[in-house]
Amino acid sequence: MSTDSTSNPLRSWVAPLCWTAVALEGFDLVVLGVVLPSLMQEPSWGLDPASGSLISVVGLLGVMIGALAIGAITDVIGRRRTMLITVVSFSIFTALCAVAPDPWTFGALRFLAGLGLGGVLPVAIAMVNEFSKGGRPGSATTTLMTGYHAGAVLTSLLGIIVIPSLGWRVMFVLGALPALVFVPLLLRFLPESSDFERSRVETSSRNPVSGLFHGGMLMATIAFWVASFMGLLLVYGLNTWLPSIMRTAGYQLDAALALLLVLNVGAVLGLLVAGRVSDRIGVRRSVIIWFAAAAVFLVLLTVRLPGIGVYVSVLLAGVFVFSSQVLVYAYVSQTYPAVMRGTAVGSASGVGRLGAITGPVIGGALLTAGLAYPWGFMIFGAVAALGAAAIATVPVGAGSPVR
């Protein structure tokens, strides 16, 4: 980390502004899982679990393309400008989802919103690492990602309160309104990273994408992609279908939505712990432990518990499942230098979106076949174990943690 970035007078604004952007991203990405039960009851839309999965996949394709493209773009045009573009674009298309007349239009708008949503995370992670002090990528990244789950928790709460009385369309209006205040704040207070500006001058002829595969980084890059695939499969599979899976297990709709809320509360708690643990014992060791613990607690969800027991079980699963993927991002950010940090995080996030697409597809297929409970949790547990194995293959000491 350069002295220039950490001494910038606007540095204190970077973390809260990036956190807010990620919170808005979390709201917009989780809102589909919250409204899906209502969408499938729209008389004229005729949706079932399979077609609901297709809408989710279309949106996530947009997120994948956005992450891959914008992650590289931010290493060319800068962090500040890229953040503004992403927030404005996903807010506009999210608002338009509220007036979609049919599932085809709705799916197209989710795809277009996804292009901007996919770019938020690579930019935000690059910025908080470049403006943070103390060389603690674990805490910087996990604290940032509490914003995603705060947005998810807010979505779940609003879904419980708003949907029964006002319908699902209002949820998309609520997701877009904050941009009216947030965009002017970005324009006024978000600085450009001095690390980015200096690295661009020093290596202006270097292709940041090629750096992912040269200088001994090929094996690490592939391992990060695999781990990100597994991590995002869990995140999106659970956030999209947990309420529906729990309904097949016999829970009422309000209880099923409450379990999604509990899952994301556990995610926030896990992030707060994971960052501090990774700063103490190392991010590599932490991400392996977190994926392994996620596997254990997901498998335990196959046991139906009475009363508060199910809430405790889901909370513990949330503690480890979501922060596993965030620790992958922290590891990526620590491994690659500033000149290609956005590209590296964007590639891990973008390739990982294939897992994000796969998760909802698996959930929808299991629901259609009547096997979602308990087999869904068994499959998710196996996925978490594969994530741990992938990180274990990253060469120790890979890359250069240039700040």
PDB file of N, CA, C and O in Angstrom, residues 258-315:
ATOM      1  N   ALA A 258     -37.832 -16.450   7.253  1.00  0.00           N
ATOM      2  CA  ALA A 258     -37.068 -16.118   8.457  1.00  0.00           C
ATOM      3  C   ALA A 258     -35.757 -16.897   8.504  1.00  0.00           C
ATOM      4  O   ALA A 258     -34.732 -16.374   8.963  1.00  0.00           O
ATOM      5  N   LEU A 259     -35.752 -18.132   8.009  1.00  0.00           N
ATOM      6  CA  LEU A 259     -34.520 -18.918   7.976  1.00  0.00           C
ATOM      7  C   LEU A 259     -33.510 -18.319   7.001  1.00  0.00           C
ATOM      8  O   LEU A 259     -32.299 -18.376   7.235  1.00  0.00           O
ATOM      9  N   LEU A 260     -33.984 -17.737   5.900  1.00  0.00           N
ATOM     10  CA  LEU A 260     -33.075 -17.039   4.987  1.00  0.00           C
ATOM     11  C   LEU A 260     -32.457 -15.835   5.683  1.00  0.00           C
ATOM     12  O   LEU A 260     -31.264 -15.549   5.526  1.00  0.00           O
ATOM     13  N   LEU A 261     -33.257 -15.146   6.465  1.00  0.00           N
ATOM     14  CA  LEU A 261     -32.741 -14.032   7.258  1.00  0.00           C
ATOM     15  C   LEU A 261     -31.680 -14.513   8.245  1.00  0.00           C
ATOM     16  O   LEU A 261     -30.599 -13.931   8.360  1.00  0.00           O
ATOM     17  N   VAL A 262     -31.958 -15.590   8.949  1.00  0.00           N
ATOM     18  CA  VAL A 262     -31.015 -16.142   9.924  1.00  0.00           C
ATOM     19  C   VAL A 262     -29.720 -16.574   9.238  1.00  0.00           C
ATOM     20  O   VAL A 262     -28.617 -16.362   9.762  1.00  0.00           O
ATOM     21  N   LEU A 263     -29.834 -17.172   8.066  1.00  0.00           N
ATOM     22  CA  LEU A 263     -28.653 -17.596   7.313  1.00  0.00           C
ATOM     23  C   LEU A 263     -27.731 -16.413   7.053  1.00  0.00           C
ATOM     24  O   LEU A 263     -26.509 -16.504   7.215  1.00  0.00           O
ATOM     25  N   ASN A 264     -28.317 -15.276   6.673  1.00  0.00           N
ATOM     26  CA  ASN A 264     -27.501 -14.115   6.349  1.00  0.00           C
ATOM     27  C   ASN A 264     -27.023 -13.372   7.594  1.00  0.00           C
ATOM     28  O   ASN A 264     -25.980 -12.716   7.561  1.00  0.00           O
ATOM     29  N   VAL A 265     -27.757 -13.465   8.696  1.00  0.00           N
ATOM     30  CA  VAL A 265     -27.232 -12.946   9.961  1.00  0.00           C
ATOM     31  C   VAL A 265     -25.983 -13.733  10.355  1.00  0.00           C
ATOM     32  O   VAL A 265     -24.964 -13.166  10.767  1.00  0.00           O
ATOM     33  N   GLY A 266     -26.048 -15.059  10.214  1.00  0.00           N
ATOM     34  CA  GLY A 266     -24.877 -15.885  10.470  1.00  0.00           C
ATOM     35  C   GLY A 266     -23.717 -15.522   9.568  1.00  0.00           C
ATOM     36  O   GLY A 266     -22.553 -15.528   9.994  1.00  0.00           O
ATOM     37  N   ALA A 267     -24.029 -15.153   8.318  1.00  0.00           N
ATOM     38  CA  ALA A 267     -22.976 -14.751   7.385  1.00  0.00           C
ATOM     39  C   ALA A 267     -22.242 -13.516   7.878  1.00  0.00           C
ATOM     40  O   ALA A 267     -21.012 -13.437   7.807  1.00  0.00           O
ATOM     41  N   VAL A 268     -22.982 -12.531   8.381  1.00  0.00           N
ATOM     42  CA  VAL A 268     -22.351 -11.315   8.888  1.00  0.00           C
ATOM     43  C   VAL A 268     -21.467 -11.634  10.097  1.00  0.00           C
ATOM     44  O   VAL A 268     -20.331 -11.161  10.199  1.00  0.00           O
ATOM     45  N   LEU A 269     -21.990 -12.445  11.017  1.00  0.00           N
ATOM     46  CA  LEU A 269     -21.183 -12.844  12.178  1.00  0.00           C
ATOM     47  C   LEU A 269     -19.920 -13.581  11.735  1.00  0.00           C
ATOM     48  O   LEU A 269     -18.829 -13.356  12.281  1.00  0.00           O
ATOM     49  N   GLY A 270     -20.056 -14.462  10.762  1.00  0.00           N
ATOM     50  CA  GLY A 270     -18.907 -15.206  10.264  1.00  0.00           C
ATOM     51  C   GLY A 270     -17.853 -14.306   9.654  1.00  0.00           C
ATOM     52  O   GLY A 270     -16.647 -14.528   9.846  1.00  0.00           O
ATOM     53  N   LEU A 271     -18.285 -13.274   8.938  1.00  0.00           N
ATOM     54  CA  LEU A 271     -17.337 -12.350   8.333  1.00  0.00           C
ATOM     55  C   LEU A 271     -16.546 -11.592   9.391  1.00  0.00           C
ATOM     56  O   LEU A 271     -15.332 -11.385   9.258  1.00  0.00           O
ATOM     57  N   LEU A 272     -17.229 -11.154  10.430  1.00  0.00           N
ATOM     58  CA  LEU A 272     -16.548 -10.409  11.489  1.00  0.00           C
ATOM     59  C   LEU A 272     -15.479 -11.259  12.162  1.00  0.00           C
ATOM     60  O   LEU A 272     -14.410 -10.764  12.534  1.00  0.00           O
ATOM     61  N   VAL A 273     -15.758 -12.543  12.305  1.00  0.00           N
ATOM     62  CA  VAL A 273     -14.789 -13.454  12.922  1.00  0.00           C
ATOM     63  C   VAL A 273     -13.694 -13.842  11.933  1.00  0.00           C
ATOM     64  O   VAL A 273     -12.503 -13.868  12.264  1.00  0.00           O
ATOM     65  N   ALA A 274     -14.105 -14.146  10.686  1.00  0.00           N
ATOM     66  CA  ALA A 274     -13.161 -14.672   9.698  1.00  0.00           C
ATOM     67  C   ALA A 274     -12.027 -13.696   9.405  1.00  0.00           C
ATOM     68  O   ALA A 274     -10.869 -14.105   9.259  1.00  0.00           O
ATOM     69  N   GLY A 275     -12.345 -12.410   9.299  1.00  0.00           N
ATOM     70  CA  GLY A 275     -11.303 -11.441   8.997  1.00  0.00           C
ATOM     71  C   GLY A 275     -10.232 -11.392  10.065  1.00  0.00           C
ATOM     72  O   GLY A 275      -9.030 -11.363   9.760  1.00  0.00           O
ATOM     73  N   ARG A 276     -10.653 -11.416  11.313  1.00  0.00           N
ATOM     74  CA  ARG A 276      -9.693 -11.357  12.405  1.00  0.00           C
ATOM     75  C   ARG A 276      -8.880 -12.645  12.503  1.00  0.00           C
ATOM     76  O   ARG A 276      -7.683 -12.621  12.774  1.00  0.00           O
ATOM     77  N   VAL A 277      -9.545 -13.782  12.279  1.00  0.00           N
ATOM     78  CA  VAL A 277      -8.825 -15.055  12.321  1.00  0.00           C
ATOM     79  C   VAL A 277      -7.789 -15.109  11.209  1.00  0.00           C
ATOM     80  O   VAL A 277      -6.643 -15.533  11.416  1.00  0.00           O
ATOM     81  N   SER A 278      -8.159 -14.673  10.013  1.00  0.00           N
ATOM     82  CA  SER A 278      -7.230 -14.744   8.881  1.00  0.00           C
ATOM     83  C   SER A 278      -6.036 -13.817   9.068  1.00  0.00           C
ATOM     84  O   SER A 278      -4.929 -14.133   8.636  1.00  0.00           O
ATOM     85  N   ASP A 279      -6.258 -12.658   9.705  1.00  0.00           N
ATOM     86  CA  ASP A 279      -5.136 -11.761   9.978  1.00  0.00           C
ATOM     87  C   ASP A 279      -4.176 -12.368  11.005  1.00  0.00           C
ATOM     88  O   ASP A 279      -2.993 -12.044  11.030  1.00  0.00           O
ATOM     89  N   ARG A 280      -4.692 -13.248  11.836  1.00  0.00           N
ATOM     90  CA  ARG A 280      -3.858 -13.846  12.888  1.00  0.00           C
ATOM     91  C   ARG A 280      -3.133 -15.102  12.405  1.00  0.00           C
ATOM     92  O   ARG A 280      -1.936 -15.285  12.680  1.00  0.00           O
ATOM     93  N   ILE A 281      -3.844 -15.993  11.700  1.00  0.00           N
ATOM     94  CA  ILE A 281      -3.233 -17.277  11.322  1.00  0.00           C
ATOM     95  C   ILE A 281      -2.927 -17.369   9.830  1.00  0.00           C
ATOM     96  O   ILE A 281      -2.361 -18.355   9.376  1.00  0.00           O
ATOM     97  N   GLY A 282      -3.298 -16.351   9.056  1.00  0.00           N
ATOM     98  CA  GLY A 282      -3.044 -16.367   7.623  1.00  0.00           C
ATOM     99  C   GLY A 282      -4.303 -16.678   6.833  1.00  0.00           C
ATOM    100  O   GLY A 282      -5.110 -17.520   7.239  1.00  0.00           O
ATOM    101  N   VAL A 283      -4.461 -16.002   5.707  1.00  0.00           N
ATOM    102  CA  VAL A 283      -5.688 -16.146   4.937  1.00  0.00           C
ATOM    103  C   VAL A 283      -5.785 -17.518   4.287  1.00  0.00           C
ATOM    104  O   VAL A 283      -6.873 -18.087   4.157  1.00  0.00           O
ATOM    105  N   ARG A 284      -4.650 -18.096   3.875  1.00  0.00           N
ATOM    106  CA  ARG A 284      -4.682 -19.411   3.234  1.00  0.00           C
ATOM    107  C   ARG A 284      -5.242 -20.470   4.185  1.00  0.00           C
ATOM    108  O   ARG A 284      -6.182 -21.208   3.832  1.00  0.00           O
ATOM    109  N   ARG A 285      -4.677 -20.542   5.378  1.00  0.00           N
ATOM    110  CA  ARG A 285      -5.141 -21.534   6.346  1.00  0.00           C
ATOM    111  C   ARG A 285      -6.597 -21.287   6.737  1.00  0.00           C
ATOM    112  O   ARG A 285      -7.396 -22.209   6.882  1.00  0.00           O
ATOM    113  N   SER A 286      -6.960 -20.015   6.870  1.00  0.00           N
ATOM    114  CA  SER A 286      -8.327 -19.676   7.287  1.00  0.00           C
ATOM    115  C   SER A 286      -9.366 -20.120   6.269  1.00  0.00           C
ATOM    116  O   SER A 286     -10.417 -20.661   6.633  1.00  0.00           O
ATOM    117  N   VAL A 287      -9.087 -19.899   4.981  1.00  0.00           N
ATOM    118  CA  VAL A 287     -10.100 -20.240   3.979  1.00  0.00           C
ATOM    119  C   VAL A 287     -10.295 -21.749   3.895  1.00  0.00           C
ATOM    120  O   VAL A 287     -11.419 -22.234   3.694  1.00  0.00           O
ATOM    121  N   ILE A 288      -9.236 -22.524   4.093  1.00  0.00           N
ATOM    122  CA  ILE A 288      -9.379 -23.987   4.103  1.00  0.00           C
ATOM    123  C   ILE A 288     -10.224 -24.430   5.290  1.00  0.00           C
ATOM    124  O   ILE A 288     -11.144 -25.249   5.148  1.00  0.00           O
ATOM    125  N   ILE A 289      -9.951 -23.871   6.464  1.00  0.00           N
ATOM    126  CA  ILE A 289     -10.730 -24.217   7.660  1.00  0.00           C
ATOM    127  C   ILE A 289     -12.194 -23.829   7.475  1.00  0.00           C
ATOM    128  O   ILE A 289     -13.107 -24.587   7.824  1.00  0.00           O
ATOM    129  N   TRP A 290     -12.427 -22.657   6.910  1.00  0.00           N
ATOM    130  CA  TRP A 290     -13.808 -22.176   6.767  1.00  0.00           C
ATOM    131  C   TRP A 290     -14.613 -23.046   5.789  1.00  0.00           C
ATOM    132  O   TRP A 290     -15.779 -23.365   6.053  1.00  0.00           O
ATOM    133  N   PHE A 291     -14.027 -23.416   4.670  1.00  0.00           N
ATOM    134  CA  PHE A 291     -14.730 -24.295   3.733  1.00  0.00           C
ATOM    135  C   PHE A 291     -15.040 -25.647   4.385  1.00  0.00           C
ATOM    136  O   PHE A 291     -16.132 -26.196   4.209  1.00  0.00           O
ATOM    137  N   ALA A 292     -14.072 -26.187   5.140  1.00  0.00           N
ATOM    138  CA  ALA A 292     -14.277 -27.484   5.780  1.00  0.00           C
ATOM    139  C   ALA A 292     -15.399 -27.421   6.813  1.00  0.00           C
ATOM    140  O   ALA A 292     -16.254 -28.320   6.894  1.00  0.00           O
ATOM    141  N   ALA A 293     -15.418 -26.353   7.622  1.00  0.00           N
ATOM    142  CA  ALA A 293     -16.491 -26.200   8.607  1.00  0.00           C
ATOM    143  C   ALA A 293     -17.843 -26.009   7.924  1.00  0.00           C
ATOM    144  O   ALA A 293     -18.873 -26.521   8.395  1.00  0.00           O
ATOM    145  N   ALA A 294     -17.851 -25.289   6.796  1.00  0.00           N
ATOM    146  CA  ALA A 294     -19.106 -25.116   6.049  1.00  0.00           C
ATOM    147  C   ALA A 294     -19.648 -26.467   5.601  1.00  0.00           C
ATOM    148  O   ALA A 294     -20.864 -26.722   5.673  1.00  0.00           O
ATOM    149  N   ALA A 295     -18.768 -27.349   5.152  1.00  0.00           N
ATOM    150  CA  ALA A 295     -19.203 -28.677   4.720  1.00  0.00           C
ATOM    151  C   ALA A 295     -19.881 -29.425   5.860  1.00  0.00           C
ATOM    152  O   ALA A 295     -20.945 -30.046   5.683  1.00  0.00           O
ATOM    153  N   VAL A 296     -19.295 -29.346   7.044  1.00  0.00           N
ATOM    154  CA  VAL A 296     -19.852 -30.056   8.204  1.00  0.00           C
ATOM    155  C   VAL A 296     -21.237 -29.538   8.557  1.00  0.00           C
ATOM    156  O   VAL A 296     -22.191 -30.313   8.718  1.00  0.00           O
ATOM    157  N   PHE A 297     -21.390 -28.232   8.650  1.00  0.00           N
ATOM    158  CA  PHE A 297     -22.670 -27.680   9.094  1.00  0.00           C
ATOM    159  C   PHE A 297     -23.762 -27.792   8.027  1.00  0.00           C
ATOM    160  O   PHE A 297     -24.948 -27.875   8.357  1.00  0.00           O
ATOM    161  N   LEU A 298     -23.388 -27.808   6.765  1.00  0.00           N
ATOM    162  CA  LEU A 298     -24.391 -28.025   5.722  1.00  0.00           C
ATOM    163  C   LEU A 298     -24.943 -29.440   5.793  1.00  0.00           C
ATOM    164  O   LEU A 298     -26.154 -29.658   5.651  1.00  0.00           O
ATOM    165  N   VAL A 299     -24.074 -30.395   6.000  1.00  0.00           N
ATOM    166  CA  VAL A 299     -24.546 -31.779   6.120  1.00  0.00           C
ATOM    167  C   VAL A 299     -25.438 -31.939   7.348  1.00  0.00           C
ATOM    168  O   VAL A 299     -26.443 -32.673   7.308  1.00  0.00           O
ATOM    169  N   LEU A 300     -25.150 -31.229   8.416  1.00  0.00           N
ATOM    170  CA  LEU A 300     -25.968 -31.314   9.624  1.00  0.00           C
ATOM    171  C   LEU A 300     -27.377 -30.784   9.399  1.00  0.00           C
ATOM    172  O   LEU A 300     -28.301 -31.148  10.149  1.00  0.00           O
ATOM    173  N   LEU A 301     -27.580 -29.946   8.383  1.00  0.00           N
ATOM    174  CA  LEU A 301     -28.921 -29.442   8.085  1.00  0.00           C
ATOM    175  C   LEU A 301     -29.849 -30.529   7.557  1.00  0.00           C
ATOM    176  O   LEU A 301     -31.058 -30.312   7.456  1.00  0.00           O
ATOM    177  N   THR A 302     -29.300 -31.687   7.226  1.00  0.00           N
ATOM    178  CA  THR A 302     -30.165 -32.789   6.787  1.00  0.00           C
ATOM    179  C   THR A 302     -30.945 -33.379   7.958  1.00  0.00           C
ATOM    180  O   THR A 302     -31.900 -34.145   7.749  1.00  0.00           O
ATOM    181  N   VAL A 303     -30.546 -33.032   9.176  1.00  0.00           N
ATOM    182  CA  VAL A 303     -31.261 -33.499  10.366  1.00  0.00           C
ATOM    183  C   VAL A 303     -32.333 -32.468  10.714  1.00  0.00           C
ATOM    184  O   VAL A 303     -32.022 -31.303  10.969  1.00  0.00           O
ATOM    185  N   ARG A 304     -33.586 -32.881  10.694  1.00  0.00           N
ATOM    186  CA  ARG A 304     -34.678 -31.955  11.001  1.00  0.00           C
ATOM    187  C   ARG A 304     -34.757 -31.750  12.511  1.00  0.00           C
ATOM    188  O   ARG A 304     -35.007 -32.687  13.266  1.00  0.00           O
ATOM    189  N   LEU A 305     -34.563 -30.503  12.951  1.00  0.00           N
ATOM    190  CA  LEU A 305     -34.560 -30.185  14.378  1.00  0.00           C
ATOM    191  C   LEU A 305     -35.822 -29.429  14.761  1.00  0.00           C
ATOM    192  O   LEU A 305     -36.325 -28.607  13.983  1.00  0.00           O
ATOM    193  N   PRO A 306     -36.335 -29.662  15.934  1.00  0.00           N
ATOM    194  CA  PRO A 306     -37.549 -28.966  16.378  1.00  0.00           C
ATOM    195  C   PRO A 306     -37.246 -27.576  16.924  1.00  0.00           C
ATOM    196  O   PRO A 306     -36.132 -27.299  17.377  1.00  0.00           O
ATOM    197  N   GLY A 307     -38.240 -26.699  16.874  1.00  0.00           N
ATOM    198  CA  GLY A 307     -38.162 -25.395  17.522  1.00  0.00           C
ATOM    199  C   GLY A 307     -36.977 -24.565  17.088  1.00  0.00           C
ATOM    200  O   GLY A 307     -36.658 -24.434  15.907  1.00  0.00           O
ATOM    201  N   ILE A 308     -36.284 -24.010  18.084  1.00  0.00           N
ATOM    202  CA  ILE A 308     -35.178 -23.096  17.814  1.00  0.00           C
ATOM    203  C   ILE A 308     -33.964 -23.813  17.241  1.00  0.00           C
ATOM    204  O   ILE A 308     -33.056 -23.196  16.678  1.00  0.00           O
ATOM    205  N   GLY A 309     -33.923 -25.138  17.350  1.00  0.00           N
ATOM    206  CA  GLY A 309     -32.773 -25.902  16.878  1.00  0.00           C
ATOM    207  C   GLY A 309     -32.466 -25.664  15.419  1.00  0.00           C
ATOM    208  O   GLY A 309     -31.296 -25.541  15.032  1.00  0.00           O
ATOM    209  N   VAL A 310     -33.487 -25.583  14.581  1.00  0.00           N
ATOM    210  CA  VAL A 310     -33.247 -25.384  13.150  1.00  0.00           C
ATOM    211  C   VAL A 310     -32.654 -24.007  12.886  1.00  0.00           C
ATOM    212  O   VAL A 310     -31.815 -23.829  11.999  1.00  0.00           O
ATOM    213  N   TYR A 311     -33.058 -23.020  13.684  1.00  0.00           N
ATOM    214  CA  TYR A 311     -32.524 -21.673  13.506  1.00  0.00           C
ATOM    215  C   TYR A 311     -31.045 -21.612  13.898  1.00  0.00           C
ATOM    216  O   TYR A 311     -30.240 -20.959  13.231  1.00  0.00           O
ATOM    217  N   VAL A 312     -30.690 -22.294  14.962  1.00  0.00           N
ATOM    218  CA  VAL A 312     -29.286 -22.355  15.385  1.00  0.00           C
ATOM    219  C   VAL A 312     -28.448 -23.057  14.323  1.00  0.00           C
ATOM    220  O   VAL A 312     -27.338 -22.622  13.983  1.00  0.00           O
ATOM    221  N   SER A 313     -28.985 -24.150  13.775  1.00  0.00           N
ATOM    222  CA  SER A 313     -28.255 -24.908  12.765  1.00  0.00           C
ATOM    223  C   SER A 313     -28.025 -24.073  11.510  1.00  0.00           C
ATOM    224  O   SER A 313     -26.925 -24.057  10.939  1.00  0.00           O
ATOM    225  N   VAL A 314     -29.051 -23.362  11.062  1.00  0.00           N
ATOM    226  CA  VAL A 314     -28.924 -22.504   9.876  1.00  0.00           C
ATOM    227  C   VAL A 314     -27.973 -21.345  10.153  1.00  0.00           C
ATOM    228  O   VAL A 314     -27.170 -20.952   9.292  1.00  0.00           O
ATOM    229  N   LEU A 315     -28.028 -20.785  11.361  1.00  0.00           N
ATOM    230  CA  LEU A 315     -27.119 -19.693  11.730  1.00  0.00           C
ATOM    231  C   LEU A 315     -25.669 -20.138  11.625  1.00  0.00           C
ATOM    232  O   LEU A 315     -24.820 -19.434  11.057  1.00  0.00           O
TER     233      LEU A 315
END
